[in-house]
Coordinates of C-alpha atoms and ligand atoms in Angstrom, one line a residue:
X1 CA 21.4 10.9 -83.9
X2 CA 22.4 14.5 -84.4
X3 CA 22.4 16.6 -87.6
X4 CA 25.8 18.1 -86.9
X5 CA 28.5 15.4 -86.4
X6 CA 31.1 16.5 -89.0
X7 CA 33.3 19.0 -87.1
X8 CA 33.2 17.0 -83.8
X9 CA 35.9 14.5 -82.9
X10 CA 33.8 12.7 -80.3
X11 CA 30.1 12.2 -79.6
X12 CA 28.1 14.2 -77.0
X13 CA 28.8 13.6 -73.3
X14 CA 25.9 11.9 -71.6
X15 CA 25.4 14.8 -69.2
X16 CA 25.2 17.3 -72.1
X17 CA 22.7 15.1 -73.8
X18 CA 20.5 14.7 -70.7
X19 CA 20.6 18.4 -70.1
X20 CA 20.1 19.8 -73.7
X21 CA 17.6 17.3 -75.2
X22 CA 14.0 18.2 -74.7
X23 CA 11.1 16.0 -75.6
X24 CA 8.6 18.8 -75.3
X25 CA 8.9 19.3 -79.1
X26 CA 7.6 15.8 -80.0
X27 CA 4.1 17.1 -80.2
X28 CA 5.3 19.3 -83.1
X29 CA 5.8 16.1 -85.2
X30 CA 2.7 16.6 -87.5
X31 CA 3.4 20.3 -88.1
X32 CA 7.1 19.7 -88.6
X33 CA 6.3 17.2 -91.4
X34 CA 3.7 19.6 -92.9
X35 CA 6.4 22.3 -93.0
X36 CA 8.9 19.9 -94.6
X37 CA 6.4 18.9 -97.3
X38 CA 6.0 22.6 -98.2
X39 CA 9.7 23.1 -98.1
X40 CA 10.2 20.2 -100.5
X41 CA 7.5 21.7 -102.8
X42 CA 9.5 25.0 -102.7
X43 CA 12.8 23.3 -103.5
X44 CA 11.2 21.6 -106.5
X45 CA 9.7 24.9 -107.7
X46 CA 13.1 26.7 -107.7
X47 CA 14.9 23.7 -109.2
X48 CA 17.0 22.7 -106.2
X49 CA 15.3 19.3 -106.3
X50 CA 14.2 17.4 -109.3
X51 CA 10.5 16.5 -109.6
X52 CA 11.5 12.9 -108.9
X53 CA 13.5 13.7 -105.8
X54 CA 10.6 15.9 -104.6
X55 CA 8.1 13.1 -105.2
X56 CA 10.3 10.6 -103.2
X57 CA 10.8 13.0 -100.3
X58 CA 7.1 13.9 -100.2
X59 CA 6.1 10.2 -100.3
X60 CA 8.3 9.5 -97.3
X61 CA 7.1 12.6 -95.4
X62 CA 3.5 11.6 -96.1
X63 CA 4.2 8.2 -94.7
X64 CA 5.7 9.9 -91.6
X65 CA 2.6 12.1 -91.4
X66 CA 0.5 8.9 -91.4
X67 CA 2.6 7.5 -88.5
X68 CA 2.2 10.7 -86.6
X69 CA -1.6 10.6 -87.0
X70 CA -1.7 6.9 -86.0
X71 CA 0.6 7.5 -83.1
X72 CA 2.9 4.8 -84.4
X73 CA 5.9 7.0 -85.1
X74 CA 8.9 5.5 -83.3
X75 CA 11.0 7.9 -81.3
X76 CA 14.6 7.2 -80.6
X77 CA 16.1 8.6 -77.4
X78 CA 19.2 9.2 -79.5
X79 CA 17.3 11.8 -81.7
X80 CA 18.3 15.3 -80.6
X81 CA 14.9 16.8 -81.3
X82 CA 11.8 16.3 -83.5
X83 CA 13.5 17.7 -86.6
X84 CA 16.3 15.2 -86.2
X85 CA 13.8 12.4 -85.7
X86 CA 11.9 13.2 -88.9
X87 CA 15.1 13.4 -91.0
X88 CA 16.3 10.1 -89.5
X89 CA 13.0 8.4 -90.2
X90 CA 12.9 9.9 -93.7
X91 CA 16.4 8.3 -94.3
X92 CA 15.1 4.9 -93.2
X93 CA 12.1 5.3 -95.6
X94 CA 13.7 6.8 -98.7
X95 CA 17.5 6.4 -98.3
X96 CA 20.2 8.9 -99.2
X97 CA 18.0 11.5 -100.9
X98 CA 16.7 12.3 -97.4
X99 CA 19.9 14.3 -97.0
X100 CA 18.5 16.8 -99.4
X101 CA 15.6 17.7 -97.2
X102 CA 17.4 20.3 -95.2
X103 CA 18.6 22.2 -98.3
X104 CA 18.4 26.0 -97.6
X105 CA 16.9 25.4 -94.2
X106 CA 18.0 25.5 -90.5
X107 CA 16.3 24.1 -87.5
X108 CA 16.1 27.8 -86.5
X109 CA 13.5 28.7 -89.1
X110 CA 12.1 25.2 -88.9
X111 CA 11.2 25.4 -85.2
X112 CA 9.9 29.0 -85.6
X113 CA 7.6 27.7 -88.3
X114 CA 6.5 24.7 -86.3
X115 CA 5.4 26.9 -83.3
X116 CA 3.4 29.2 -85.6
X117 CA 1.7 26.3 -87.3
X118 CA 1.0 24.6 -84.0
X119 CA -0.4 27.7 -82.3
X120 CA -2.6 28.7 -85.3
X121 CA -4.3 25.3 -84.9
X122 CA -4.4 25.6 -81.1
X123 CA -6.0 29.1 -81.3
X124 CA -8.8 27.6 -83.4
X125 CA -9.3 24.9 -80.8
X126 CA -9.3 27.3 -77.9
X127 CA -11.7 29.6 -79.6
X128 CA -14.1 26.7 -80.1
X129 CA -13.6 25.7 -76.5
X130 CA -14.5 29.2 -75.3
X131 CA -17.5 29.4 -77.6
X132 CA -18.7 26.1 -76.2
X133 CA -18.5 27.5 -72.7
X134 CA -20.2 30.7 -73.8
X135 CA -23.0 28.7 -75.3
X136 CA -23.4 26.8 -72.0
X137 CA -23.5 30.1 -70.1
X138 CA -26.0 31.6 -72.6
X139 CA -28.3 28.6 -72.2
X140 CA -28.3 29.0 -68.4
X141 CA -28.8 32.7 -68.8
X142 CA -31.8 32.0 -71.1
X143 CA -33.3 29.9 -68.3
X144 CA -32.8 32.6 -65.7
X145 CA -33.8 35.9 -67.4
X146 CA -36.4 36.4 -64.5
X147 CA -34.4 35.0 -61.6
X148 CA -33.5 37.9 -59.3
X149 CA -30.2 37.9 -57.5
X150 CA -28.3 40.6 -55.8
X151 CA -25.4 42.1 -57.7
X152 CA -22.3 42.4 -55.5
X153 CA -19.7 45.1 -55.0
X154 CA -17.0 44.5 -52.3
X155 CA -18.8 41.1 -52.0
X156 CA -21.6 43.0 -50.3
X157 CA -25.1 42.8 -51.7
X158 CA -25.6 45.8 -53.9
X159 CA -28.6 45.9 -56.3
X160 CA -31.1 43.4 -57.6
X161 CA -30.2 42.1 -61.1
X162 CA -31.2 39.1 -63.2
X163 CA -29.0 36.0 -62.8
X164 CA -28.9 36.2 -66.6
X165 CA -27.0 39.5 -66.4
X166 CA -24.5 38.1 -63.9
X167 CA -23.9 35.0 -66.2
X168 CA -23.6 37.2 -69.2
X169 CA -20.8 39.3 -67.5
X170 CA -18.7 36.2 -67.9
X171 CA -19.9 35.8 -71.5
X172 CA -18.8 39.4 -72.2
X173 CA -15.3 38.8 -70.9
X174 CA -14.9 35.5 -72.7
X175 CA -16.1 37.0 -75.9
X176 CA -13.2 39.5 -75.7
X177 CA -10.9 36.6 -75.2
X178 CA -12.1 35.1 -78.4
X179 CA -11.4 38.4 -80.1
X180 CA -7.9 38.4 -78.6
X181 CA -7.2 34.9 -79.9
X182 CA -8.3 36.0 -83.4
X183 CA -6.1 39.0 -83.1
X184 CA -3.1 37.0 -81.9
X185 CA -3.5 34.8 -84.9
X186 CA -2.7 37.7 -87.2
X187 CA 0.8 37.9 -85.8
X188 CA 1.2 34.2 -85.9
X189 CA 0.1 34.2 -89.6
X190 CA 3.6 35.0 -91.0
X191 CA 5.9 32.3 -92.3
X192 CA 9.5 32.3 -91.1
X193 CA 10.5 29.5 -93.6
X194 CA 13.4 30.6 -95.8
X195 CA 15.1 32.7 -93.1
X196 CA 17.4 29.7 -92.6
X197 CA 19.7 30.0 -89.6
X198 CA 19.0 33.7 -89.5
X199 CA 21.0 35.0 -92.4
X200 CA 18.9 33.5 -95.2
X201 CA 20.6 31.5 -97.9
X202 CA 22.5 32.1 -101.1
X203 CA 20.2 29.5 -102.7
X204 CA 17.3 30.8 -104.7
X205 CA 14.5 29.9 -102.2
X206 CA 11.0 31.1 -102.7
X207 CA 9.6 31.9 -99.2
X208 CA 6.5 33.6 -100.6
X209 CA 5.6 30.3 -102.3
X210 CA 6.2 28.1 -99.2
X211 CA 4.2 30.6 -97.1
X212 CA 1.3 30.3 -99.5
X213 CA 1.5 26.5 -99.6
X214 CA 1.3 26.5 -95.8
X215 CA -1.7 28.8 -95.8
X216 CA 0.1 31.8 -94.3
X217 CA -0.9 35.3 -95.3
X218 CA 2.6 36.6 -95.4
X219 CA 6.3 35.6 -95.0
X220 CA 9.0 37.2 -92.9
X221 CA 10.3 40.7 -93.6
X222 CA 13.6 40.2 -91.8
X223 CA 15.6 36.9 -91.5
X224 CA 17.1 37.6 -88.1
X225 CA 13.7 38.5 -86.6
X226 CA 12.1 35.5 -88.3
X227 CA 14.2 33.0 -86.3
X228 CA 14.5 35.0 -83.0
X229 CA 11.1 36.6 -82.4
X230 CA 8.8 34.9 -80.0
X231 CA 6.5 37.8 -79.3
X232 CA 3.7 36.3 -81.3
X233 CA 3.9 33.2 -79.2
X234 CA 4.1 35.3 -76.1
X235 CA 1.0 37.2 -77.2
X236 CA -0.8 33.8 -77.6
X237 CA 0.3 32.9 -74.1
X238 CA -0.9 36.2 -72.7
X239 CA -4.3 35.7 -74.4
X240 CA -4.4 32.1 -73.0
X241 CA -3.5 33.5 -69.5
X242 CA -6.0 36.3 -69.7
X243 CA -8.6 33.7 -70.6
X244 CA -7.5 31.7 -67.6
X245 CA -7.8 34.8 -65.4
X246 CA -11.3 35.3 -66.7
X247 CA -12.1 31.6 -66.1
X248 CA -10.8 31.9 -62.5
X249 CA -13.3 34.7 -61.9
X250 CA -16.1 32.5 -63.1
X251 CA -14.6 29.6 -61.1
X252 CA -14.7 31.7 -57.9
X253 CA -18.4 32.5 -58.5
X254 CA -19.1 28.8 -58.9
X255 CA -17.2 27.9 -55.7
X256 CA -19.1 30.6 -53.8
X257 CA -22.5 29.6 -55.3
X258 CA -22.0 26.0 -54.2
X259 CA -21.5 26.9 -50.5
X260 CA -24.3 26.3 -48.1
X261 CA -24.1 29.9 -47.1
X262 CA -24.8 31.1 -50.7
X263 CA -26.9 28.2 -51.8
X264 CA -27.2 29.4 -55.4
X265 CA -26.0 26.3 -57.2
X266 CA -26.0 22.5 -57.1
X267 CA -23.5 20.9 -59.5
X268 CA -24.0 17.6 -61.1
X269 CA -22.4 14.5 -59.5
X270 CA -20.4 14.0 -62.6
X271 CA -18.9 17.4 -62.2
X272 CA -18.0 17.4 -58.6
X273 CA -15.7 15.3 -56.4
X274 CA -16.0 13.7 -53.0
X275 CA -14.0 13.8 -49.8
X276 CA -12.1 10.7 -48.6
X277 CA -13.0 11.6 -45.0
X278 CA -16.3 13.5 -44.9
X279 CA -19.1 11.5 -46.6
X280 CA -21.4 14.5 -47.0
X281 CA -18.9 16.5 -49.1
X282 CA -19.4 17.4 -52.8
X283 CA -16.6 19.6 -53.9
X284 CA -16.3 22.0 -56.9
X285 CA -12.8 20.9 -57.7
X286 CA -13.0 21.8 -61.4
X287 CA -13.5 25.4 -60.4
X288 CA -10.8 25.3 -57.7
X289 CA -8.2 23.8 -60.1
X290 CA -9.2 26.4 -62.7
X291 CA -8.1 29.1 -60.1
X292 CA -5.0 27.1 -59.3
X293 CA -4.0 26.6 -63.0
X294 CA -4.6 30.3 -63.7
X295 CA -1.8 30.9 -61.2
X296 CA 0.5 28.5 -63.1
X297 CA -0.4 30.3 -66.3
X298 CA 0.7 33.6 -64.9
X299 CA 4.0 32.0 -63.9
X300 CA 4.5 30.6 -67.4
X301 CA 3.7 33.9 -69.1
X302 CA 6.2 35.6 -66.8
X303 CA 8.7 32.8 -67.6
X304 CA 8.3 33.2 -71.3
X305 CA 8.8 37.0 -71.1
X306 CA 11.8 36.5 -68.9
X307 CA 13.3 34.0 -71.4
X308 CA 13.4 36.7 -74.0
X309 CA 14.6 39.6 -72.0
X310 CA 18.0 40.8 -73.0
X311 CA 18.5 37.8 -75.3
X312 CA 21.0 38.7 -78.1
X313 CA 19.9 38.4 -81.7
X314 CA 19.2 36.0 -83.2
X315 CA 18.5 32.3 -82.3
X316 CA 19.7 31.1 -79.0
X317 CA 19.1 27.7 -77.5
X318 CA 17.3 29.4 -74.6
X319 CA 14.4 29.6 -76.9
X320 CA 13.9 25.9 -76.8
X321 CA 12.3 26.5 -73.4
X322 CA 9.4 28.5 -75.0
X323 CA 7.6 25.3 -75.7
X324 CA 7.3 24.1 -72.1
X325 CA 5.6 27.4 -71.1
X326 CA 3.3 27.4 -74.1
X327 CA 2.2 23.8 -74.1
X328 CA 1.6 23.6 -70.4
X329 CA -0.8 26.6 -70.4
X330 CA -2.4 25.7 -73.6
X331 CA -3.1 22.1 -72.6
X332 CA -4.4 23.2 -69.2
X333 CA -6.7 25.8 -70.9
X334 CA -8.2 23.2 -73.3
X335 CA -9.0 20.9 -70.4
X336 CA -10.3 23.7 -68.1
X337 CA -12.6 24.9 -70.8
X338 CA -14.2 21.6 -71.4
X339 CA -14.5 20.7 -67.7
X340 CA -16.1 24.0 -66.9
X341 CA -18.5 23.7 -69.8
X342 CA -19.7 20.4 -68.4
X343 CA -20.0 21.9 -64.9
X344 CA -22.1 24.8 -66.2
X345 CA -24.3 22.6 -68.3
X346 CA -24.9 20.3 -65.4
X347 CA -25.6 23.0 -62.9
X348 CA -28.9 23.6 -61.2
X349 CA -29.1 27.3 -60.3
X350 CA -31.5 28.2 -57.5
X351 CA -30.5 31.4 -55.9
X352 CA -32.6 32.8 -53.0
X353 CA -34.4 36.2 -53.4
X354 CA -32.1 39.1 -52.9
X355 CA -32.6 40.9 -49.6
X356 CA -34.8 44.0 -49.6
X357 CA -31.8 46.2 -48.7
X358 CA -30.7 45.8 -52.4
X359 CA -33.6 48.1 -53.2
X360 CA -32.2 51.1 -51.4
X361 CA -30.8 52.8 -54.5
X362 CA -34.1 52.2 -56.3
X363 CA -35.9 54.1 -53.6
X364 CA -33.5 57.0 -53.8
X365 CA -33.9 57.1 -57.6
X366 CA -37.7 57.3 -57.1
X367 CA -37.1 60.6 -55.3
X368 CA -34.7 61.7 -58.0
X369 CA -37.3 61.0 -60.7
X370 CA -39.6 63.4 -58.7
X371 CA -37.0 66.2 -58.8
X372 CA -34.9 65.7 -55.6
X373 CA -31.2 66.1 -56.1
X374 CA -29.5 62.7 -55.8
X375 CA -27.3 63.7 -52.9
X376 CA -30.4 64.6 -50.9
X377 CA -32.3 61.5 -51.9
X378 CA -29.2 59.4 -50.8
X379 CA -29.4 61.1 -47.4
X380 CA -33.1 60.5 -47.0
X381 CA -32.9 56.8 -47.8
X382 CA -29.6 56.5 -45.8
X383 CA -31.3 57.9 -42.7
X384 CA -34.2 55.4 -43.2
X385 CA -31.8 52.5 -43.5
X386 CA -30.0 53.6 -40.3
X387 CA -33.2 53.8 -38.4
X388 CA -34.4 50.4 -39.7
X389 CA -31.1 48.7 -38.8
X390 CA -31.3 50.1 -35.2
X391 CA -34.9 48.7 -35.0
X392 CA -33.8 45.3 -36.3
X393 CA -36.0 45.7 -39.4
X394 CA -35.4 45.6 -43.1
X395 CA -36.3 47.9 -46.0
X396 CA -39.0 45.4 -47.1
X397 CA -40.7 45.9 -43.6
X398 CA -41.4 49.6 -44.2
X399 CA -45.2 50.2 -44.5
X400 CA -46.7 52.5 -47.0
X401 CA -47.7 55.1 -44.4
X402 CA -44.3 55.0 -42.9
X403 CA -42.6 55.6 -46.2
X404 CA -44.8 58.6 -47.0
X405 CA -44.0 60.2 -43.7
X406 CA -40.3 59.7 -44.4
X407 CA -40.4 62.2 -47.4
X408 CA -43.3 64.0 -49.0
X409 CA -42.2 62.9 -52.5
X410 CA -42.8 59.3 -51.6
X411 CA -46.3 57.8 -52.4
X412 CA -47.8 54.8 -50.8
X413 CA -47.2 52.8 -54.0
X414 CA -43.5 53.1 -53.5
X415 CA -43.4 50.8 -50.4
X416 CA -41.7 47.5 -51.0
X417 CA -44.0 46.0 -48.4
X418 CA -46.5 43.8 -50.1
Ligands
LIG501 N1 15.3 22.3 -80.2 C1 15.5 23.6 -80.7 C2 14.4 24.5 -80.2 O1 13.4 24.0 -79.8 C3 15.5 23.6 -82.2 C4 16.3 24.6 -82.9 C5 17.7 24.2 -82.6 N2 18.6 25.0 -83.3 C6 19.9 24.9 -83.1 N3 20.7 25.6 -83.8 N4 20.4 24.1 -82.1 O2 14.5 25.7 -80.2

């Protein structure tokens, strides 16, 4: 079924149908019905529907909402999109009055509304997912306040830090992602319902009222922008992608930590996978796929931006493609967050002591505290390091007497040697 047969003398060509119909919007069913129920309330309020018509339509839509929740809604391949499917089903349930549902509305403002309703909910879920991961990282950090590890720069051992500090670096980044999701929600929190096809309607609609019924803080300021703007959805996708990039950095740590060479982490059997060939293998696939899906997210974000570049005002069918980019990344992100949370919770972290070389800056700063300019202190310790390397020794091997003879500002107590 289509919602536009009148001016056509023949039905759609099969190839057109196969190319133009997208099922990606089926997941908008629940929010589409929610939007329609509010639209009906608005039409009743302004007198475009009688109270009785409103009650009939709302009854039918509520039944469809039940079918959506139960997963029993029956899709017809002949329905052009989710909006058509709902109107078709409403007709089956309540008869001819279903034809009044689309009064003062277009699929252009309808789909813009659906995306906003959907992403507002999704943002809540993603925020909860991130907070769950943050809680898992915080729990591990709490267990490892006193576990010393080397910090790294250039993937070379740098300074000794607490493993808790390292874990909380990821917490800090993820906390900003939560903030960013909250911020993106502000731009999503504007109802486009009432903008119609883009030029509004001569009917006395009340977009402020429907916005309020749907829990939006505001309604559109411009009808053309309301149906054509996807920057709020793009912002959501950027935040999801940034989160993925942050997750990919955590994932890379986990992959490294699980190596025999690092030996920092053992992950639970339930959170690792095996090799079909090598019986000894236990692979951190969750982390690897997080890196991999972060790459796809970057591609989808780029795709959504490219979709809008140079697009004429206002609605164009190109915009139908927004959903594929959004849903793919959002779904992946939800799954990555819960898989990584399990992996972190099930991890046994047991990093070896950092090498004594990581104390070189500490030693230089001892001299600085005693008045030596940092540049000189750096030289002194640098020369010591160079000599030790040539002797095949480490910083921790330097004896107290040796250290004192290295520079008069050192005392025997400064030696790292036990
Ligand atoms: N399937 C369309 C989309 O996702 C819905 C809006 C269609 N509007 C139209 N005038 N054909 O963007």
